[in-house]
Amino acid sequence: MNRIVEKKYFSEKVVMLRVEAPRIAKARKPGHFVIVRVSHDGERIPLTIASSNLKEGTITLIIQAVGKSSQKINSLEVGDYLHDVVGPLGKPTKVEKVGTVVCAGGGVGVAPLYPIVEAFHNAGNRVIVVLAARSKNLIILEDEMKKISDEVIIMTDDGSSGKKGLVTAGVEEVILREKVDKCITIGPAIMMKFVAQLTAKYDIPTEASLNAIMVDGTGMCGACRITVGGERKFVCVDGPEFDAHKVDFDELLMRLNSYKPKVVK
């Protein structure tokens, strides 16, 4: 069992938990995730490792309360325990010095983007972060991102913080003023689709992290199957990061929509 040593609210439904997991903290790399169970009969939830502290033997998880299990996790307090934390899982991010990297995050997708931003910055890249949300109160990790990047651009749908507009407007603003060597995007599937379309127009290599669609996390359930470059892939074992220009986002969106509740008239 893994003890919670710190808890912080980013918004009403988004919580940061720092959890004791010394072996995972030692082995984790940017892009890795863990499978969490809140109790012995709880469902398995994949969560990206936002950061780790080797000295304290802890990992940081950021959870958005969506369903019953995530709500239960977010209700835990310091001193409580998670029943299982298994990992690190998935393939780590390929980090190298390429020049200028634009990292575009939307909503809670900003959480898994954080360790990637930190890694590319530490590798000597110029890193520009574009954070997007519907409104100011849904922007997370803004101050933390400013400490590990060269610039942070805020985009909100309603203009309550930063500039009014979509994440693509912020990304294109950077592309038009300077050479961008790589783009990384994490967020809602529809957001990543349009970021990929934009960067394809400018021939900028782009990676998309699709961790939000994982369920089982081990490749057994098949819920995270996608098509990349005409080939069938599983996000949890083949990813979670893929060449965004090769991902069939239309297929992905169609499958995601099939899980939405049906309205019976």
CSV table of C-alpha atoms in Angstrom, one decimal:
chain,number,residue,atom,x,y,z
A,1,MET,CA,0.0,0.0,0.0
A,2,ASN,CA,1.2,3.5,-0.8
A,3,ARG,CA,0.8,6.4,1.7
A,4,ILE,CA,-0.3,9.8,0.6
A,5,VAL,CA,2.1,12.5,1.9
A,6,GLU,CA,0.8,15.6,0.3
A,7,LYS,CA,-2.5,16.8,-1.3
A,8,LYS,CA,-3.2,20.0,-3.2
A,9,TYR,CA,-6.2,21.2,-5.2
A,10,PHE,CA,-5.6,22.8,-8.6
A,11,SER,CA,-9.4,23.2,-9.1
A,12,GLU,CA,-12.6,21.8,-7.7
A,13,LYS,CA,-12.1,18.5,-9.6
A,14,VAL,CA,-8.4,18.4,-10.2
A,15,VAL,CA,-6.1,17.2,-7.3
A,16,MET,CA,-2.4,16.6,-6.9
A,17,LEU,CA,-1.3,13.7,-4.7
A,18,ARG,CA,2.2,13.0,-3.7
A,19,VAL,CA,2.5,9.3,-2.9
A,20,GLU,CA,5.2,7.1,-1.4
A,21,ALA,CA,6.5,4.7,-4.1
A,22,PRO,CA,10.3,4.6,-3.8
A,23,ARG,CA,11.0,1.9,-6.5
A,24,ILE,CA,8.8,3.7,-9.0
A,25,ALA,CA,10.4,7.0,-8.2
A,26,LYS,CA,13.8,5.5,-8.9
A,27,ALA,CA,12.8,3.9,-12.2
A,28,ARG,CA,10.4,6.4,-13.8
A,29,LYS,CA,11.2,8.5,-16.8
A,30,PRO,CA,9.1,11.2,-18.6
A,31,GLY,CA,6.1,9.7,-20.3
A,32,HIS,CA,5.8,6.7,-17.9
A,33,PHE,CA,2.5,6.0,-16.1
A,34,VAL,CA,1.2,3.9,-13.3
A,35,ILE,CA,-1.9,1.8,-12.6
A,36,VAL,CA,-3.7,2.8,-9.4
A,37,ARG,CA,-6.4,1.0,-7.4
A,38,VAL,CA,-7.9,3.0,-4.5
A,39,SER,CA,-9.1,-0.2,-2.7
A,40,HIS,CA,-8.9,-4.0,-3.1
A,41,ASP,CA,-12.1,-4.1,-5.1
A,42,GLY,CA,-11.5,-0.8,-7.0
A,43,GLU,CA,-11.0,-0.5,-10.7
A,44,ARG,CA,-7.6,0.0,-12.3
A,45,ILE,CA,-6.9,3.6,-13.3
A,46,PRO,CA,-3.9,4.6,-15.5
A,47,LEU,CA,-2.3,7.9,-14.3
A,48,THR,CA,0.8,9.6,-15.7
A,49,ILE,CA,3.6,10.2,-13.3
A,50,ALA,CA,3.9,14.0,-13.2
A,51,SER,CA,7.2,14.1,-11.3
A,52,SER,CA,9.2,12.2,-8.7
A,53,ASN,CA,11.4,12.8,-5.7
A,54,LEU,CA,14.2,10.3,-5.4
A,55,LYS,CA,15.3,11.5,-1.9
A,56,GLU,CA,11.8,11.2,-0.4
A,57,GLY,CA,10.9,8.2,-2.5
A,58,THR,CA,7.7,9.8,-3.8
A,59,ILE,CA,5.8,10.2,-7.1
A,60,THR,CA,3.4,12.9,-8.0
A,61,LEU,CA,0.0,12.1,-9.6
A,62,ILE,CA,-2.6,14.6,-10.8
A,63,ILE,CA,-6.1,13.3,-11.0
A,64,GLN,CA,-9.2,14.8,-12.6
A,65,ALA,CA,-12.4,13.5,-10.9
A,66,VAL,CA,-14.5,12.1,-13.7
A,67,GLY,CA,-16.0,8.8,-12.5
A,68,LYS,CA,-16.7,7.1,-9.2
A,69,SER,CA,-13.1,5.7,-8.8
A,70,SER,CA,-11.3,9.0,-9.6
A,71,GLN,CA,-13.7,10.8,-7.3
A,72,LYS,CA,-12.9,8.3,-4.5
A,73,ILE,CA,-9.1,8.8,-5.0
A,74,ASN,CA,-9.5,12.6,-4.9
A,75,SER,CA,-11.4,12.3,-1.6
A,76,LEU,CA,-8.4,10.7,0.2
A,77,GLU,CA,-6.4,12.8,2.5
A,78,VAL,CA,-2.8,13.0,3.7
A,79,GLY,CA,-2.0,9.8,5.7
A,80,ASP,CA,-4.5,7.7,3.7
A,81,TYR,CA,-3.3,4.9,1.5
A,82,LEU,CA,-3.8,3.8,-2.1
A,83,HIS,CA,-4.2,0.1,-2.3
A,84,ASP,CA,-2.0,-0.5,-5.4
A,85,VAL,CA,0.4,1.7,-7.4
A,86,VAL,CA,2.0,-0.4,-10.2
A,87,GLY,CA,4.6,0.8,-12.6
A,88,PRO,CA,6.3,2.5,-14.3
A,89,LEU,CA,4.6,1.4,-17.5
A,90,GLY,CA,4.6,2.5,-21.1
A,91,LYS,CA,7.4,3.7,-23.2
A,92,PRO,CA,9.3,6.7,-22.0
A,93,THR,CA,9.5,9.9,-24.0
A,94,LYS,CA,12.5,10.2,-26.4
A,95,VAL,CA,14.3,13.2,-25.1
A,96,GLU,CA,17.0,14.9,-27.2
A,97,LYS,CA,18.3,18.3,-28.0
A,98,VAL,CA,16.6,19.5,-31.2
A,99,GLY,CA,16.4,23.3,-30.8
A,100,THR,CA,13.0,24.9,-30.1
A,101,VAL,CA,10.2,22.8,-28.8
A,102,VAL,CA,6.6,23.9,-28.5
A,103,CYS,CA,4.6,21.9,-25.9
A,104,ALA,CA,0.8,22.3,-26.2
A,105,GLY,CA,-1.4,21.2,-23.3
A,106,GLY,CA,-5.1,21.3,-22.8
A,107,GLY,CA,-7.1,20.8,-19.6
A,108,VAL,CA,-5.8,18.0,-17.4
A,109,GLY,CA,-3.5,17.0,-20.2
A,110,VAL,CA,-1.1,19.6,-18.8
A,111,ALA,CA,-0.2,17.2,-16.0
A,112,PRO,CA,1.5,14.5,-18.2
A,113,LEU,CA,3.0,17.4,-20.2
A,114,TYR,CA,4.9,18.7,-17.2
A,115,PRO,CA,7.7,16.0,-16.9
A,116,ILE,CA,8.2,16.2,-20.7
A,117,VAL,CA,8.6,20.0,-20.6
A,118,GLU,CA,11.1,19.6,-17.8
A,119,ALA,CA,13.1,16.9,-19.6
A,120,PHE,CA,13.4,18.8,-22.9
A,121,HIS,CA,14.4,21.9,-21.1
A,122,ASN,CA,17.1,20.1,-19.1
A,123,ALA,CA,18.4,18.7,-22.4
A,124,GLY,CA,19.2,22.2,-23.5
A,125,ASN,CA,16.2,23.0,-25.7
A,126,ARG,CA,14.3,26.3,-25.9
A,127,VAL,CA,10.9,25.2,-24.6
A,128,ILE,CA,7.8,27.2,-25.2
A,129,VAL,CA,4.6,26.0,-23.4
A,130,VAL,CA,1.1,26.8,-24.6
A,131,LEU,CA,-1.6,26.0,-22.0
A,132,ALA,CA,-5.2,26.0,-23.0
A,133,ALA,CA,-8.5,25.7,-21.1
A,134,ARG,CA,-12.1,26.9,-21.3
A,135,SER,CA,-11.6,29.5,-18.6
A,136,LYS,CA,-9.0,30.8,-16.1
A,137,ASN,CA,-10.0,28.5,-13.2
A,138,LEU,CA,-9.3,25.4,-15.3
A,139,ILE,CA,-5.7,26.4,-16.1
A,140,ILE,CA,-3.3,24.2,-14.0
A,141,LEU,CA,0.5,24.2,-13.4
A,142,GLU,CA,1.0,27.6,-14.9
A,143,ASP,CA,3.5,28.7,-12.2
A,144,GLU,CA,5.2,25.4,-12.2
A,145,MET,CA,5.6,25.5,-16.0
A,146,LYS,CA,7.1,29.0,-15.9
A,147,LYS,CA,10.0,27.6,-13.7
A,148,ILE,CA,11.0,24.9,-16.2
A,149,SER,CA,10.4,26.6,-19.6
A,150,ASP,CA,11.5,29.7,-21.5
A,151,GLU,CA,8.0,31.0,-22.1
A,152,VAL,CA,4.4,30.2,-21.2
A,153,ILE,CA,1.5,31.3,-23.4
A,154,ILE,CA,-2.0,31.0,-21.9
A,155,MET,CA,-5.1,30.6,-24.1
A,156,THR,CA,-8.7,30.5,-22.8
A,157,ASP,CA,-11.9,30.1,-24.7
A,158,ASP,CA,-13.5,33.0,-22.9
A,159,GLY,CA,-10.5,35.2,-22.6
A,160,SER,CA,-10.5,35.2,-18.8
A,161,SER,CA,-6.8,34.5,-18.7
A,162,GLY,CA,-4.0,35.1,-21.3
A,163,LYS,CA,-5.3,35.4,-24.8
A,164,LYS,CA,-8.8,34.5,-26.1
A,165,GLY,CA,-8.7,31.6,-28.5
A,166,LEU,CA,-7.9,28.0,-29.0
A,167,VAL,CA,-4.5,26.3,-28.3
A,168,THR,CA,-3.8,26.2,-32.1
A,169,ALA,CA,-3.8,30.0,-32.2
A,170,GLY,CA,-1.1,30.1,-29.5
A,171,VAL,CA,1.0,27.4,-31.3
A,172,GLU,CA,0.7,29.2,-34.6
A,173,GLU,CA,1.7,32.5,-33.0
A,174,VAL,CA,5.1,30.9,-32.1
A,175,ILE,CA,5.5,29.2,-35.5
A,176,LEU,CA,5.0,32.5,-37.3
A,177,ARG,CA,7.6,34.3,-35.3
A,178,GLU,CA,10.4,31.7,-35.0
A,179,LYS,CA,11.7,28.4,-36.2
A,180,VAL,CA,10.1,25.5,-34.3
A,181,ASP,CA,11.9,22.1,-34.5
A,182,LYS,CA,9.4,19.9,-32.6
A,183,CYS,CA,5.9,20.0,-31.1
A,184,ILE,CA,4.4,17.9,-28.4
A,185,THR,CA,0.7,17.9,-27.6
A,186,ILE,CA,-1.3,16.4,-24.8
A,187,GLY,CA,-5.0,17.0,-24.2
A,188,PRO,CA,-8.5,16.1,-25.5
A,189,ALA,CA,-8.4,14.1,-28.7
A,190,ILE,CA,-10.0,16.8,-30.8
A,191,MET,CA,-7.4,19.3,-29.6
A,192,MET,CA,-4.5,17.1,-30.5
A,193,LYS,CA,-6.1,16.5,-33.9
A,194,PHE,CA,-6.1,20.2,-34.8
A,195,VAL,CA,-2.6,20.7,-33.4
A,196,ALA,CA,-1.4,17.9,-35.6
A,197,GLN,CA,-3.2,19.4,-38.7
A,198,LEU,CA,-1.6,22.8,-38.0
A,199,THR,CA,2.0,21.5,-37.5
A,200,ALA,CA,1.6,19.2,-40.6
A,201,LYS,CA,1.0,22.3,-42.6
A,202,TYR,CA,4.4,23.7,-41.5
A,203,ASP,CA,6.1,20.3,-41.6
A,204,ILE,CA,7.0,20.3,-37.9
A,205,PRO,CA,7.6,16.9,-36.3
A,206,THR,CA,4.9,16.4,-33.7
A,207,GLU,CA,4.2,13.8,-30.9
A,208,ALA,CA,0.8,13.3,-29.4
A,209,SER,CA,0.4,11.5,-26.0
A,210,LEU,CA,-2.8,9.5,-26.0
A,211,ASN,CA,-2.7,8.3,-22.4
A,212,ALA,CA,-6.2,9.6,-21.6
A,213,ILE,CA,-7.9,6.8,-23.6
A,214,MET,CA,-6.2,3.9,-21.6
A,215,VAL,CA,-8.2,1.6,-19.4
A,216,ASP,CA,-6.4,-1.6,-18.4
A,217,GLY,CA,-2.9,-0.4,-19.0
A,218,THR,CA,-1.4,-3.7,-20.0
A,219,GLY,CA,-2.7,-4.3,-23.5
A,220,MET,CA,-5.2,-7.0,-22.5
A,221,CYS,CA,-8.5,-5.1,-22.7
A,222,GLY,CA,-8.0,-3.6,-26.2
A,223,ALA,CA,-9.9,-0.4,-25.3
A,224,CYS,CA,-6.9,1.8,-26.3
A,225,ARG,CA,-6.4,0.4,-29.7
A,226,ILE,CA,-5.7,3.0,-32.4
A,227,THR,CA,-4.5,3.2,-36.0
A,228,VAL,CA,-1.1,4.8,-36.6
A,229,GLY,CA,0.3,4.9,-40.1
A,230,GLY,CA,-2.2,2.3,-41.1
A,231,GLU,CA,-1.1,-0.1,-38.4
A,232,ARG,CA,-3.0,-1.2,-35.3
A,233,LYS,CA,-1.4,-0.1,-32.0
A,234,PHE,CA,-2.2,-0.2,-28.4
A,235,VAL,CA,-1.6,3.1,-26.5
A,236,CYS,CA,-0.6,1.4,-23.2
A,237,VAL,CA,2.1,-0.9,-24.5
A,238,ASP,CA,3.1,0.7,-27.8
A,239,GLY,CA,2.9,4.3,-26.5
A,240,PRO,CA,1.5,6.4,-25.0
A,241,GLU,CA,3.3,8.8,-27.4
A,242,PHE,CA,2.9,8.5,-31.2
A,243,ASP,CA,3.7,10.5,-34.4
A,244,ALA,CA,0.7,12.8,-34.4
A,245,HIS,CA,0.7,13.1,-38.1
A,246,LYS,CA,0.1,9.4,-38.5
A,247,VAL,CA,-2.6,8.9,-35.9
A,248,ASP,CA,-6.1,8.3,-37.3
A,249,PHE,CA,-7.8,10.9,-35.0
A,250,ASP,CA,-11.2,10.5,-36.8
A,251,GLU,CA,-11.3,6.8,-35.9
A,252,LEU,CA,-10.1,7.6,-32.3
A,253,LEU,CA,-12.9,10.3,-31.9
A,254,MET,CA,-15.5,7.9,-33.3
A,255,ARG,CA,-14.5,5.2,-30.7
A,256,LEU,CA,-14.4,7.7,-27.9
A,257,ASN,CA,-17.9,9.0,-28.7
A,258,SER,CA,-19.3,5.5,-28.6
A,259,TYR,CA,-18.6,5.4,-24.8
A,260,LYS,CA,-20.7,8.5,-24.2
A,261,PRO,CA,-24.1,8.0,-22.5
A,262,LYS,CA,-26.9,7.7,-25.0
A,263,VAL,CA,-29.9,10.1,-24.6
A,264,VAL,CA,-33.1,8.1,-24.9
A,265,LYS,CA,-36.0,10.2,-26.2
